[in-house]
PDB file of C-alpha atoms in Angstrom:
ATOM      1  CA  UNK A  19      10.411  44.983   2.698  1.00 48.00           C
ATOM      2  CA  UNK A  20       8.737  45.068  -0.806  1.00 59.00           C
ATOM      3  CA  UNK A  21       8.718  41.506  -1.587  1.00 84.00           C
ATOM      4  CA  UNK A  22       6.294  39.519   0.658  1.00 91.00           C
ATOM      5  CA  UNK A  23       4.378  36.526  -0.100  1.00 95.00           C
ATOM      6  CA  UNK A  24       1.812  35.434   2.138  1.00 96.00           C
ATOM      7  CA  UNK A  25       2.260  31.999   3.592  1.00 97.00           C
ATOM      8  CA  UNK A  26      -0.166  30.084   5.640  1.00 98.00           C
ATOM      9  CA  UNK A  27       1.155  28.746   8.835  1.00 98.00           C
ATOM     10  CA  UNK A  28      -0.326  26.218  11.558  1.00 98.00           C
ATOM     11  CA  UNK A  29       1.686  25.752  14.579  1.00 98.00           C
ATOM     12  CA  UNK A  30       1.016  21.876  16.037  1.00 98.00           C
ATOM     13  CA  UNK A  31       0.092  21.272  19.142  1.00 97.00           C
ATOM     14  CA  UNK A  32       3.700  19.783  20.211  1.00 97.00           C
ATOM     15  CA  UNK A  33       4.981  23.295  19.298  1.00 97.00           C
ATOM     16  CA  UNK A  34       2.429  25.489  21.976  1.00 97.00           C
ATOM     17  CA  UNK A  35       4.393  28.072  23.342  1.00 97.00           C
ATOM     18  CA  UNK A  36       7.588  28.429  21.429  1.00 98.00           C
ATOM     19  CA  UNK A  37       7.645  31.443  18.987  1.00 97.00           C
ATOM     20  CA  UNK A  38       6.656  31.399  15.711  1.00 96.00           C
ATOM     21  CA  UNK A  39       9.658  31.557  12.970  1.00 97.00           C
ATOM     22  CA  UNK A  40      11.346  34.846  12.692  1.00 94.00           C
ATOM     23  CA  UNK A  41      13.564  36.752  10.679  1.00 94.00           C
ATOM     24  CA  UNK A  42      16.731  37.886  13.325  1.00 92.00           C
ATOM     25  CA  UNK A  43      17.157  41.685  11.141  1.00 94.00           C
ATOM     26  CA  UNK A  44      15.884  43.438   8.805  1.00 93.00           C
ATOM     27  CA  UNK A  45      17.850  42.235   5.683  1.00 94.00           C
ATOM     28  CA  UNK A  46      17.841  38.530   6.394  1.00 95.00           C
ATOM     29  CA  UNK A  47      16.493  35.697   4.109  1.00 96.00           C
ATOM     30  CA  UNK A  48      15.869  32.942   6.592  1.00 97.00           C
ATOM     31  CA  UNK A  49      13.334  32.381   9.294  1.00 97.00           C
ATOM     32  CA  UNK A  50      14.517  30.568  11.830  1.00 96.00           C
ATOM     33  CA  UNK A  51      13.466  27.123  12.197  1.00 98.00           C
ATOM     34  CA  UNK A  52      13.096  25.593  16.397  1.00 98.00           C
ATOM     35  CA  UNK A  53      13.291  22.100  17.711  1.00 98.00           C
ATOM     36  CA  UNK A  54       9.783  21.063  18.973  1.00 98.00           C
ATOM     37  CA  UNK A  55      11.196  19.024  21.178  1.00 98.00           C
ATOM     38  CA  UNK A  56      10.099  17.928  24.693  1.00 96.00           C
ATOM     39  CA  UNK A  57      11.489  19.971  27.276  1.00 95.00           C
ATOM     40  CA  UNK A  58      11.936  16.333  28.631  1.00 96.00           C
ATOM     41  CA  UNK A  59      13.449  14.316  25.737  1.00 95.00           C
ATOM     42  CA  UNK A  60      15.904  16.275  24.286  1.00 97.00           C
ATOM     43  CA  UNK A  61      17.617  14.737  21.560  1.00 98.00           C
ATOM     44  CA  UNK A  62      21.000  14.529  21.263  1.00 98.00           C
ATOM     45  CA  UNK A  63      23.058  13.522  18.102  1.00 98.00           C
ATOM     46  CA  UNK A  64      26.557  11.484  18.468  1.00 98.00           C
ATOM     47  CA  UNK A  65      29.231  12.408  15.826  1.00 98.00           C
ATOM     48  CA  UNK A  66      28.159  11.076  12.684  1.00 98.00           C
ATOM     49  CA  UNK A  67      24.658  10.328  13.630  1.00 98.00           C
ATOM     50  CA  UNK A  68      21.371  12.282  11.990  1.00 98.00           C
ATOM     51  CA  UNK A  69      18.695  12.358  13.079  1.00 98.00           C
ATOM     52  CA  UNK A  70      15.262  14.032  11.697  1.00 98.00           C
ATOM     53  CA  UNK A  71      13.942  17.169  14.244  1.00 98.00           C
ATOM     54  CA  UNK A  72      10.179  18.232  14.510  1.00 98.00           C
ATOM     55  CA  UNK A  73       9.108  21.859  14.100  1.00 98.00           C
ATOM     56  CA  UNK A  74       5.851  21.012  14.836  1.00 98.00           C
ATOM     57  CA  UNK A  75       5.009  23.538  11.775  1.00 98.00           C
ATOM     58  CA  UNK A  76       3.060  23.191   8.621  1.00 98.00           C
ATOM     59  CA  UNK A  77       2.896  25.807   6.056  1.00 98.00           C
ATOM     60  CA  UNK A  78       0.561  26.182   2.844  1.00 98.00           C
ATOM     61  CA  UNK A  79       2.816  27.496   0.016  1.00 98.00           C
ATOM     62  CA  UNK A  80       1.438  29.169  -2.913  1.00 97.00           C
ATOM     63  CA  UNK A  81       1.578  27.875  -5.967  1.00 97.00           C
ATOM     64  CA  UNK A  82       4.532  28.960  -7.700  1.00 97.00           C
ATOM     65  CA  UNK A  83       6.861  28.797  -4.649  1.00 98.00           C
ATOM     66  CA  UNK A  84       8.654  26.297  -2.708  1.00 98.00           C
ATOM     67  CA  UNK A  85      10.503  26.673   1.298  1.00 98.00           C
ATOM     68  CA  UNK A  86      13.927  26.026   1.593  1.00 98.00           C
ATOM     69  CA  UNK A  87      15.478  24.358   4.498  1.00 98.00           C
ATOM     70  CA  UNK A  88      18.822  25.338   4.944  1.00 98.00           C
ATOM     71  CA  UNK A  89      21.697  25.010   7.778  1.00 97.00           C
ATOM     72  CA  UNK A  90      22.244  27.784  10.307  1.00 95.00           C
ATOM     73  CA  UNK A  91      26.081  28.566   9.901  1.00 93.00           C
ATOM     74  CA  UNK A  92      26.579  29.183  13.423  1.00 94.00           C
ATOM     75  CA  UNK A  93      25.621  25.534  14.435  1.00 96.00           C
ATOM     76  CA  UNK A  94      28.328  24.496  11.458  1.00 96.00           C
ATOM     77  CA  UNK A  95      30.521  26.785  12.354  1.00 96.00           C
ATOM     78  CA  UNK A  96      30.869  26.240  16.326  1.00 97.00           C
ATOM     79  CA  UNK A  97      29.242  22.235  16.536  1.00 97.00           C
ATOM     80  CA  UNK A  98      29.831  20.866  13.191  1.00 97.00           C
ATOM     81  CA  UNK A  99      25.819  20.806  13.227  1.00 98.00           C
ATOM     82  CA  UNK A 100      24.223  20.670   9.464  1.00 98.00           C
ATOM     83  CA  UNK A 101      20.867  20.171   7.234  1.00 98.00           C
ATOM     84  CA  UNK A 102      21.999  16.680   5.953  1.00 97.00           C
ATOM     85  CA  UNK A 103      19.997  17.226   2.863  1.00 96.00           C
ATOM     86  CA  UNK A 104      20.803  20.944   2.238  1.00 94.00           C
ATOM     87  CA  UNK A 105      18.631  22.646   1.034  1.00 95.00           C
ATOM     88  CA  UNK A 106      15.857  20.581   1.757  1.00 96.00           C
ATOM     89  CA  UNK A 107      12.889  21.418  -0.354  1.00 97.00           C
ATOM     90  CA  UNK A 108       9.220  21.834   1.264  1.00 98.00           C
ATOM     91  CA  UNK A 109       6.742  21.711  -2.260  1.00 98.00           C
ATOM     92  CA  UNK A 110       3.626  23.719  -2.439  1.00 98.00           C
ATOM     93  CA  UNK A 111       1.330  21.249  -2.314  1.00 98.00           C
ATOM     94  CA  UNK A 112       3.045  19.856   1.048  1.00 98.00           C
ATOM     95  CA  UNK A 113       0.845  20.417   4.275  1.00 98.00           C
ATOM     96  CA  UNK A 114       2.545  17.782   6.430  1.00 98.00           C
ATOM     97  CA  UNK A 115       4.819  18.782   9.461  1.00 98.00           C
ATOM     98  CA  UNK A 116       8.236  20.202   8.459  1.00 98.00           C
ATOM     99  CA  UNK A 117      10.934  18.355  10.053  1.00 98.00           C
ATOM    100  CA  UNK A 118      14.927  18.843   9.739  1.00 98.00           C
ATOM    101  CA  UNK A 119      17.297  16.238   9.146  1.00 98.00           C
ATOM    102  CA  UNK A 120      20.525  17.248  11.216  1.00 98.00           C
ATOM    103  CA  UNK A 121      23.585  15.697  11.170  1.00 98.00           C
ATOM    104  CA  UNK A 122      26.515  15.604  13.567  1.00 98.00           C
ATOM    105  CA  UNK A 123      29.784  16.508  11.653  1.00 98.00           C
ATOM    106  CA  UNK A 124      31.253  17.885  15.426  1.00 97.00           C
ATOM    107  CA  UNK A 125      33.587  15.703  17.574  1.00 97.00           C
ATOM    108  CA  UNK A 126      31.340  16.051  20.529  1.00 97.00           C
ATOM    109  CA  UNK A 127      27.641  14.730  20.755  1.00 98.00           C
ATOM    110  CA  UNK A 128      25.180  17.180  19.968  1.00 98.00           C
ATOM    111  CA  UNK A 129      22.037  18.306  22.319  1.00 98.00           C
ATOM    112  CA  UNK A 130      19.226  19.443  20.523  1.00 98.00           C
ATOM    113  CA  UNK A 131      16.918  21.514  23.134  1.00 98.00           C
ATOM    114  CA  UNK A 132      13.262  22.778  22.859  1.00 98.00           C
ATOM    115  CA  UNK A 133      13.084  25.906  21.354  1.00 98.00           C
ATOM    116  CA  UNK A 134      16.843  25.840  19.819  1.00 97.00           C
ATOM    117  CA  UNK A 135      17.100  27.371  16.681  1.00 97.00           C
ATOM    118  CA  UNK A 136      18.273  24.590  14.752  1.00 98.00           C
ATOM    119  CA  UNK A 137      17.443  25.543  10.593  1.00 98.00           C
ATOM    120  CA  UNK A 138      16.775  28.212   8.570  1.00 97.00           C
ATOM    121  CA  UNK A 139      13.425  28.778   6.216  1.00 98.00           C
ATOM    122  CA  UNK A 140      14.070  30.616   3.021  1.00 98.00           C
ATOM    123  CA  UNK A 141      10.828  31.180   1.002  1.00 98.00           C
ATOM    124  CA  UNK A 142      11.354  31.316  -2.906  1.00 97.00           C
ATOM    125  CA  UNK A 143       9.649  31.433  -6.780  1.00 97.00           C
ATOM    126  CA  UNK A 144      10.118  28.225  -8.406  1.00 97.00           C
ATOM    127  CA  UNK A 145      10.048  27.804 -12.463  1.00 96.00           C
ATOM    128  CA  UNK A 146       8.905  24.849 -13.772  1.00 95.00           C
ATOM    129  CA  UNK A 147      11.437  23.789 -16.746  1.00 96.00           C
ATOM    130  CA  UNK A 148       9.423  23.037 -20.100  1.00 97.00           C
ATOM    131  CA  UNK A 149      11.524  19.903 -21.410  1.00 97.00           C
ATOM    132  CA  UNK A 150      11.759  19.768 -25.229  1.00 97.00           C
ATOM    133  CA  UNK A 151      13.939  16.561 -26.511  1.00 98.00           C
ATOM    134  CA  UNK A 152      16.377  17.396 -29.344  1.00 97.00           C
ATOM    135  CA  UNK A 153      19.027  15.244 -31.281  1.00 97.00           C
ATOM    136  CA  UNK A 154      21.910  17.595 -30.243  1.00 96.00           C
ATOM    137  CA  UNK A 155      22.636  20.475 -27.908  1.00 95.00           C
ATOM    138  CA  UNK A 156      24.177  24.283 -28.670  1.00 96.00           C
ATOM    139  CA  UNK A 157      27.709  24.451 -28.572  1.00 94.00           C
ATOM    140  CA  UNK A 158      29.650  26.699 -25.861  1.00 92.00           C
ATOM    141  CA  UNK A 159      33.187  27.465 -25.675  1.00 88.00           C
ATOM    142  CA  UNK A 160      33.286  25.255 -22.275  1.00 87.00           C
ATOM    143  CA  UNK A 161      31.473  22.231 -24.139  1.00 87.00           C
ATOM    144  CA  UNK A 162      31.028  19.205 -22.123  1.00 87.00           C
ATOM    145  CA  UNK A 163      33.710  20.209 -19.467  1.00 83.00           C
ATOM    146  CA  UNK A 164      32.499  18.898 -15.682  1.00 84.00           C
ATOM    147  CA  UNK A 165      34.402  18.560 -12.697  1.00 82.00           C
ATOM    148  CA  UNK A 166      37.388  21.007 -12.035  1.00 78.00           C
ATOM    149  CA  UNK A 167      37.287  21.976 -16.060  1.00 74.00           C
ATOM    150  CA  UNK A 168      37.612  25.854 -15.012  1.00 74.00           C
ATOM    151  CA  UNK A 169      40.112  26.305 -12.969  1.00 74.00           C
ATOM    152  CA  UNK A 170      40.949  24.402  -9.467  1.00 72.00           C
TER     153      UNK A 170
END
């Protein structure tokens, strides 16, 4: 891989002995996020309820970058299981633990486990967006068409 940014990472102590995050092959983008759970309290998530899952990670970011936390489609896909807030967005300047807010879109409640894969970490650049306030903007053949505008 020829893109690699080096990112600081501090595994709490509720987190001692589960792996660190991992990419699953060669080509993937995410690392994959586990519940530091107790092996005695799992948590387990009704339909419809959220809830917001420990890591029991912190990372230091450099500047210029920013971690995206983003659903695992096989949870969606087989439980109904999503990031509530997808992607969440972890800042650079963040150094607090990262937690997941799941959500229960299944039928069936929801166990969340120690060590179960449960979100996905995507590192990426961030641009800042200079703002510059003007009277009127550039026209485009779409103009000010929103919702549905292009086509179903």
């Amino acid at each position: 891989m020829s893109n690699q940014v080096t990112v600081e990472l501090q595994q709490l102590a509720h987190a001692e002995g589960l792996p660190l995050p991992a990419y699953q092959s060669a080509d993937a983008a995410g690392l994959d996020l586990m519940a530091a759970v107790a092996d005695s309290e799992p948590m387990t998530l009704a339909p419809g309820g959220y809830a917001l899952v420990p890591t029991g990670l912190a990372i230091a970011l450099p500047s210029g970058f920013e971690a995206q936390v983003r659903p695992r489609s096989g949870l969606a896909a087989k439980h109904g299981v999503t990031v509530l807030n997808s992607p969440g967005t972890i800042d650079a300047d963040y150094r607090g633990q990262i937690k997941v807010i799941l959500i229960n879109h299944g039928q069936a409640p929801f166990v969340i486990k120690r060590g179960e894969r449960i979100a996905q970490l995507v590192i990426a650049p961030v641009v800042q967006a200079a703002l510059v306030p003007v009277a009127t903007l550039s026209s485009t053949d779409r103009g000010t068409g929103g919702f549905g505008s292009t086509g179903r």
